Structures are given as C-alpha cells and as structure tokens.
Amino acid sequence: KAGVTQTPRYLIKTRGQQVTLSCSPISGHRSVSWYQQTPGQGLQFLFEYFSETQRNKGNFPGRFSGRQFSNSRSEMNVSTLELGDSALYLCASSLVGEGVTEAFFGQGTRLTVV
Amino acid sequence: GENVEQHPSTLSVQEGDSAVIKCTYSDSASNYFPWYKQELGKGPQLIIDIRSNVGEKKDQRIAVTLNKTAKHFSLHITETQPEDSAVYFCAAHLSNTGNQFYFGTGTSLTVIP
C-alpha cells in the first residue's frame, strides 16, 4: 500500500515568488492536513481538507492557501514568499471515520526562500 | 486551542537502557494522543497512540501511558537500540477539530552503542 506522496521534495524560491506543493494521500483516505515544520516553531497546523472543503484552519496569514480535488489529492499554495516561509511542509493523510483517526505523514517538501 | 509541552528536549541513553519522554496538555477535551518518530530527512512516522478511554497501551518495546486527571502522557521505550535514535514528538487532538493535531516541541533521543 503506497504511503503519502509529496512533490517536489525540494524547492528553492526567491522572495516575492509563489509556490505550489502537492500531496497525494494514502488510497481511500479522504482527509488531508498540512503542517509547517521549523526548528523554532516546531510542527504547526496550517489547514485540513476533507471532501474538497477546508474543514479547519490554523493561524497563518492568507498568503497560505490550499485546495483538495475530487480524488483527495491536495495542493497548498504560498504567495508572495518571505524568508520566514523557509520550512519543511508536511502533509498528513487520514481515513475519516467516526471520531479522530490516525494521521500518516509524507516525507515533506523542503522549501528554501532566498 | 490546546497547548502541549514536551520534556526533555534531548535525551541520551546507553543501548539496552530505557527511555521515557513526557508530555502535558492543557485542554481536558483532548481525546487522542499519538506519538511520532522522525528520522533525519524523513517525515514523522506514527509509532503508537492512545485514546482518552484507555490508561496504557503497549506494542513490543514501546508503551504509552495516559493520566487524564493530571493531563499528562508518556512514551516508554525499553531495551533501546541505536536505531531508536531519532526525534520523537507527542501530539494531542482536541475533540471536534477534525484531524488537527497539536504537537510538542520534540525530544532528540540518542542511543549510545
């Protein structure tokens, strides 16, 4: 069974540019969550998508956005990149049932903003 | 929201010894507590979890305990091996927040051969 796939693995962007990251969840999983991981702030929740709808959102500026497609694949977009956006962006996939279910992470996309 | 604190931030043990990592949470409505292991260059891997209606759970050399009254939970690794060296994260899920998790700041475990 394939795990969570994130592409690309590495990205280098310039300040002011925008970037799109992709996440393919485990087959059958319908919930996709995104997290930002930095040495200073740890793992912080960005947003969660379920059935193509944003179900929950963390405390990040509007420059961070996402979407989910009918096949549950998700993308996140960061516009007007800042140096502080350099981080490992992680996607987690969950099989939505009654109550909370286990979340499985991909390997992440390492974004460097220069 | 929820606030999760994790201690210690670094831990070194001799191979074969036990390792214990502790976390506290602030909101009594939290109902699910997973633990993740993250190796260098990889994403976090779920290693064990516990729900609020259970006090202890064990899986081979790994165990997790939960004290709902004190709002703390712990990860216990027995007979540690060099391949256990990694960063470990605890997390808490607040009920009615979809699949959003609140993470501790991580513990870097080094097992010395």
Short mmCIF file of N, CA and C in Angstrom, two decimals, chain A residues 24-111:
data_model
loop_
_atom_site.label_atom_id
_atom_site.label_comp_id
_atom_site.label_asym_id
_atom_site.label_seq_id
_atom_site.Cartn_x
_atom_site.Cartn_y
_atom_site.Cartn_z
N SER A 24 -0.39 13.63 -2.36
CA SER A 24 -1.31 12.54 -2.70
C SER A 24 -1.46 11.65 -1.47
N PRO A 25 -2.68 11.57 -0.92
CA PRO A 25 -2.87 10.79 0.31
C PRO A 25 -2.87 9.28 0.04
N ILE A 26 -2.87 8.54 1.13
CA ILE A 26 -3.00 7.09 1.02
C ILE A 26 -4.34 6.77 0.37
N SER A 27 -4.35 5.76 -0.48
CA SER A 27 -5.58 5.40 -1.18
C SER A 27 -6.71 5.14 -0.20
N GLY A 28 -7.85 5.80 -0.43
CA GLY A 28 -9.00 5.64 0.45
C GLY A 28 -9.09 6.67 1.55
N HIS A 29 -7.99 7.38 1.79
CA HIS A 29 -8.02 8.43 2.81
C HIS A 29 -8.62 9.69 2.21
N ARG A 30 -9.50 10.33 2.96
CA ARG A 30 -10.20 11.48 2.42
C ARG A 30 -9.84 12.80 3.11
N SER A 31 -9.10 12.71 4.19
CA SER A 31 -8.70 13.93 4.89
C SER A 31 -7.22 14.18 4.66
N VAL A 32 -6.91 15.42 4.30
CA VAL A 32 -5.51 15.83 4.12
C VAL A 32 -5.26 17.08 4.95
N SER A 33 -4.24 17.01 5.79
CA SER A 33 -3.86 18.16 6.60
C SER A 33 -2.45 18.59 6.22
N TRP A 34 -2.19 19.87 6.39
CA TRP A 34 -0.87 20.42 6.09
C TRP A 34 -0.28 21.04 7.35
N TYR A 35 1.03 20.83 7.52
CA TYR A 35 1.76 21.37 8.66
C TYR A 35 3.05 22.02 8.16
N GLN A 36 3.46 23.05 8.89
CA GLN A 36 4.76 23.68 8.64
C GLN A 36 5.68 23.28 9.79
N GLN A 37 6.87 22.81 9.46
CA GLN A 37 7.83 22.43 10.50
C GLN A 37 9.08 23.29 10.37
N THR A 38 9.40 24.00 11.44
CA THR A 38 10.61 24.81 11.52
C THR A 38 11.31 24.51 12.83
N PRO A 39 12.63 24.72 12.89
CA PRO A 39 13.35 24.45 14.13
C PRO A 39 12.84 25.29 15.30
N GLY A 40 12.42 26.52 15.02
CA GLY A 40 12.00 27.39 16.10
C GLY A 40 10.56 27.19 16.58
N GLN A 41 9.68 26.87 15.66
CA GLN A 41 8.24 26.77 15.99
C GLN A 41 7.73 25.34 16.01
N GLY A 42 8.53 24.39 15.61
CA GLY A 42 8.06 23.01 15.61
C GLY A 42 7.04 22.75 14.52
N LEU A 43 6.12 21.84 14.80
CA LEU A 43 5.08 21.48 13.83
C LEU A 43 3.84 22.32 14.08
N GLN A 44 3.47 23.11 13.08
CA GLN A 44 2.30 23.96 13.25
C GLN A 44 1.28 23.65 12.16
N PHE A 45 0.03 23.55 12.58
CA PHE A 45 -1.07 23.19 11.69
C PHE A 45 -1.42 24.35 10.78
N LEU A 46 -1.51 24.04 9.48
CA LEU A 46 -1.90 25.06 8.51
C LEU A 46 -3.40 24.97 8.21
N PHE A 47 -3.83 23.84 7.68
CA PHE A 47 -5.25 23.62 7.38
C PHE A 47 -5.50 22.16 7.08
N GLU A 48 -6.80 21.81 7.10
CA GLU A 48 -7.23 20.46 6.78
C GLU A 48 -8.32 20.51 5.73
N TYR A 49 -8.24 19.58 4.79
CA TYR A 49 -9.27 19.47 3.75
C TYR A 49 -9.92 18.09 3.83
N PHE A 50 -11.22 18.11 3.66
CA PHE A 50 -12.00 16.87 3.63
C PHE A 50 -13.13 17.08 2.63
N SER A 51 -13.28 16.12 1.73
CA SER A 51 -14.30 16.22 0.67
C SER A 51 -14.25 17.56 -0.03
N GLU A 52 -13.05 17.96 -0.41
CA GLU A 52 -12.81 19.17 -1.21
C GLU A 52 -13.14 20.47 -0.47
N THR A 53 -13.35 20.39 0.83
CA THR A 53 -13.71 21.57 1.62
C THR A 53 -12.70 21.76 2.73
N GLN A 54 -12.35 23.01 2.98
CA GLN A 54 -11.47 23.27 4.11
C GLN A 54 -12.28 23.12 5.39
N ARG A 55 -11.87 22.22 6.23
CA ARG A 55 -12.64 21.91 7.43
C ARG A 55 -12.10 22.64 8.65
N ASN A 56 -10.81 22.99 8.59
CA ASN A 56 -10.18 23.59 9.75
C ASN A 56 -8.98 24.41 9.29
N LYS A 57 -8.67 25.47 10.00
CA LYS A 57 -7.58 26.33 9.57
C LYS A 57 -6.77 26.78 10.77
N GLY A 58 -5.47 26.78 10.62
CA GLY A 58 -4.59 27.25 11.68
C GLY A 58 -4.39 28.75 11.58
N ASN A 59 -3.45 29.23 12.38
CA ASN A 59 -3.23 30.67 12.49
C ASN A 59 -2.11 31.13 11.56
N PHE A 60 -2.34 31.08 10.29
CA PHE A 60 -1.39 31.52 9.29
C PHE A 60 -2.03 32.59 8.42
N PRO A 61 -1.19 33.49 7.85
CA PRO A 61 -1.76 34.56 7.02
C PRO A 61 -2.41 34.02 5.75
N GLY A 62 -3.20 34.87 5.13
CA GLY A 62 -3.94 34.48 3.94
C GLY A 62 -3.06 34.12 2.74
N ARG A 63 -1.76 34.40 2.84
CA ARG A 63 -0.85 34.03 1.75
C ARG A 63 -0.77 32.49 1.61
N PHE A 64 -1.15 31.82 2.66
CA PHE A 64 -1.14 30.36 2.66
C PHE A 64 -2.55 29.88 2.32
N SER A 65 -2.66 29.11 1.28
CA SER A 65 -3.98 28.61 0.88
C SER A 65 -3.84 27.18 0.38
N GLY A 66 -4.97 26.54 0.21
CA GLY A 66 -4.91 25.17 -0.26
C GLY A 66 -6.19 24.80 -0.97
N ARG A 67 -6.17 23.60 -1.51
CA ARG A 67 -7.39 23.06 -2.10
C ARG A 67 -7.27 21.54 -2.16
N GLN A 68 -8.41 20.91 -2.36
CA GLN A 68 -8.42 19.45 -2.48
C GLN A 68 -9.27 19.09 -3.68
N PHE A 69 -8.82 18.10 -4.40
CA PHE A 69 -9.50 17.66 -5.62
C PHE A 69 -10.41 16.47 -5.31
N SER A 70 -11.21 16.10 -6.28
CA SER A 70 -12.19 15.03 -6.06
C SER A 70 -11.53 13.68 -5.78
N ASN A 71 -10.28 13.52 -6.18
CA ASN A 71 -9.56 12.26 -5.90
C ASN A 71 -8.80 12.33 -4.57
N SER A 72 -9.08 13.36 -3.78
CA SER A 72 -8.49 13.61 -2.46
C SER A 72 -7.08 14.19 -2.50
N ARG A 73 -6.47 14.24 -3.66
CA ARG A 73 -5.16 14.91 -3.75
C ARG A 73 -5.31 16.38 -3.34
N SER A 74 -4.26 16.90 -2.73
CA SER A 74 -4.35 18.27 -2.23
C SER A 74 -3.14 19.07 -2.69
N GLU A 75 -3.33 20.34 -2.81
CA GLU A 75 -2.24 21.26 -3.09
C GLU A 75 -2.29 22.40 -2.08
N MET A 76 -1.12 22.91 -1.73
CA MET A 76 -1.09 24.14 -0.96
C MET A 76 -0.26 25.16 -1.73
N ASN A 77 -0.65 26.39 -1.58
CA ASN A 77 0.00 27.47 -2.29
C ASN A 77 0.45 28.54 -1.30
N VAL A 78 1.63 29.06 -1.52
CA VAL A 78 2.10 30.18 -0.71
C VAL A 78 2.44 31.29 -1.70
N SER A 79 1.81 32.42 -1.52
CA SER A 79 2.07 33.56 -2.42
C SER A 79 2.99 34.55 -1.73
N THR A 80 3.60 35.40 -2.51
CA THR A 80 4.48 36.47 -2.01
C THR A 80 5.41 35.92 -0.93
N LEU A 81 6.24 34.98 -1.32
CA LEU A 81 7.10 34.29 -0.37
C LEU A 81 7.99 35.25 0.42
N GLU A 82 8.16 34.90 1.70
CA GLU A 82 9.04 35.63 2.60
C GLU A 82 10.14 34.67 3.07
N LEU A 83 11.26 35.25 3.54
CA LEU A 83 12.36 34.41 4.01
C LEU A 83 11.89 33.47 5.12
N GLY A 84 10.99 33.96 5.95
CA GLY A 84 10.49 33.17 7.08
C GLY A 84 9.61 32.00 6.67
N ASP A 85 9.28 31.90 5.41
CA ASP A 85 8.47 30.77 4.94
C ASP A 85 9.33 29.54 4.68
N SER A 86 10.64 29.70 4.78
CA SER A 86 11.55 28.55 4.61
C SER A 86 11.25 27.53 5.70
N ALA A 87 10.93 26.33 5.29
CA ALA A 87 10.50 25.31 6.26
C ALA A 87 10.31 23.99 5.54
N LEU A 88 10.05 22.97 6.34
CA LEU A 88 9.62 21.67 5.81
C LEU A 88 8.10 21.65 5.87
N TYR A 89 7.46 21.47 4.74
CA TYR A 89 6.00 21.42 4.70
C TYR A 89 5.56 19.97 4.61
N LEU A 90 4.78 19.58 5.58
CA LEU A 90 4.36 18.19 5.71
C LEU A 90 2.87 18.05 5.46
N CYS A 91 2.53 16.98 4.80
CA CYS A 91 1.14 16.66 4.55
C CYS A 91 0.82 15.38 5.32
N ALA A 92 -0.36 15.33 5.92
CA ALA A 92 -0.80 14.14 6.65
C ALA A 92 -2.14 13.68 6.10
N SER A 93 -2.27 12.38 5.96
CA SER A 93 -3.46 11.79 5.38
C SER A 93 -4.17 10.96 6.45
N SER A 94 -5.50 11.07 6.49
CA SER A 94 -6.29 10.33 7.48
C SER A 94 -7.51 9.71 6.83
N LEU A 95 -7.86 8.53 7.32
CA LEU A 95 -9.08 7.85 6.89
C LEU A 95 -10.18 8.35 7.79
N VAL A 96 -11.07 9.13 7.26
CA VAL A 96 -12.07 9.77 8.11
C VAL A 96 -13.18 8.79 8.44
N GLY A 97 -13.39 8.61 9.74
CA GLY A 97 -14.49 7.77 10.18
C GLY A 97 -15.13 8.46 11.35
N GLU A 98 -15.67 7.69 12.29
CA GLU A 98 -16.22 8.32 13.48
C GLU A 98 -15.10 8.76 14.39
N GLY A 99 -15.11 9.99 14.81
CA GLY A 99 -14.07 10.48 15.69
C GLY A 99 -12.76 10.69 14.95
N VAL A 100 -11.72 10.97 15.67
CA VAL A 100 -10.41 11.22 15.07
C VAL A 100 -9.77 9.91 14.66
N THR A 101 -9.03 9.95 13.57
CA THR A 101 -8.33 8.76 13.10
C THR A 101 -6.85 9.07 12.95
N GLU A 102 -6.07 8.01 12.83
CA GLU A 102 -4.62 8.15 12.75
C GLU A 102 -4.22 8.99 11.54
N ALA A 103 -3.19 9.77 11.73
CA ALA A 103 -2.66 10.61 10.65
C ALA A 103 -1.29 10.08 10.24
N PHE A 104 -1.10 9.93 8.94
CA PHE A 104 0.15 9.41 8.39
C PHE A 104 0.78 10.50 7.53
N PHE A 105 2.05 10.75 7.81
CA PHE A 105 2.73 11.85 7.15
C PHE A 105 3.52 11.41 5.93
N GLY A 106 3.65 12.34 4.99
CA GLY A 106 4.57 12.16 3.89
C GLY A 106 5.97 12.59 4.31
N GLN A 107 6.90 12.55 3.36
CA GLN A 107 8.29 12.89 3.66
C GLN A 107 8.52 14.39 3.66
N GLY A 108 7.53 15.14 3.16
CA GLY A 108 7.65 16.58 3.23
C GLY A 108 8.28 17.21 1.99
N THR A 109 8.05 18.49 1.85
CA THR A 109 8.70 19.31 0.84
C THR A 109 9.54 20.35 1.56
N ARG A 110 10.84 20.35 1.28
CA ARG A 110 11.74 21.32 1.90
C ARG A 110 11.76 22.56 1.04
N LEU A 111 11.20 23.65 1.54
CA LEU A 111 11.15 24.92 0.81
C LEU A 111 12.20 25.86 1.37
#
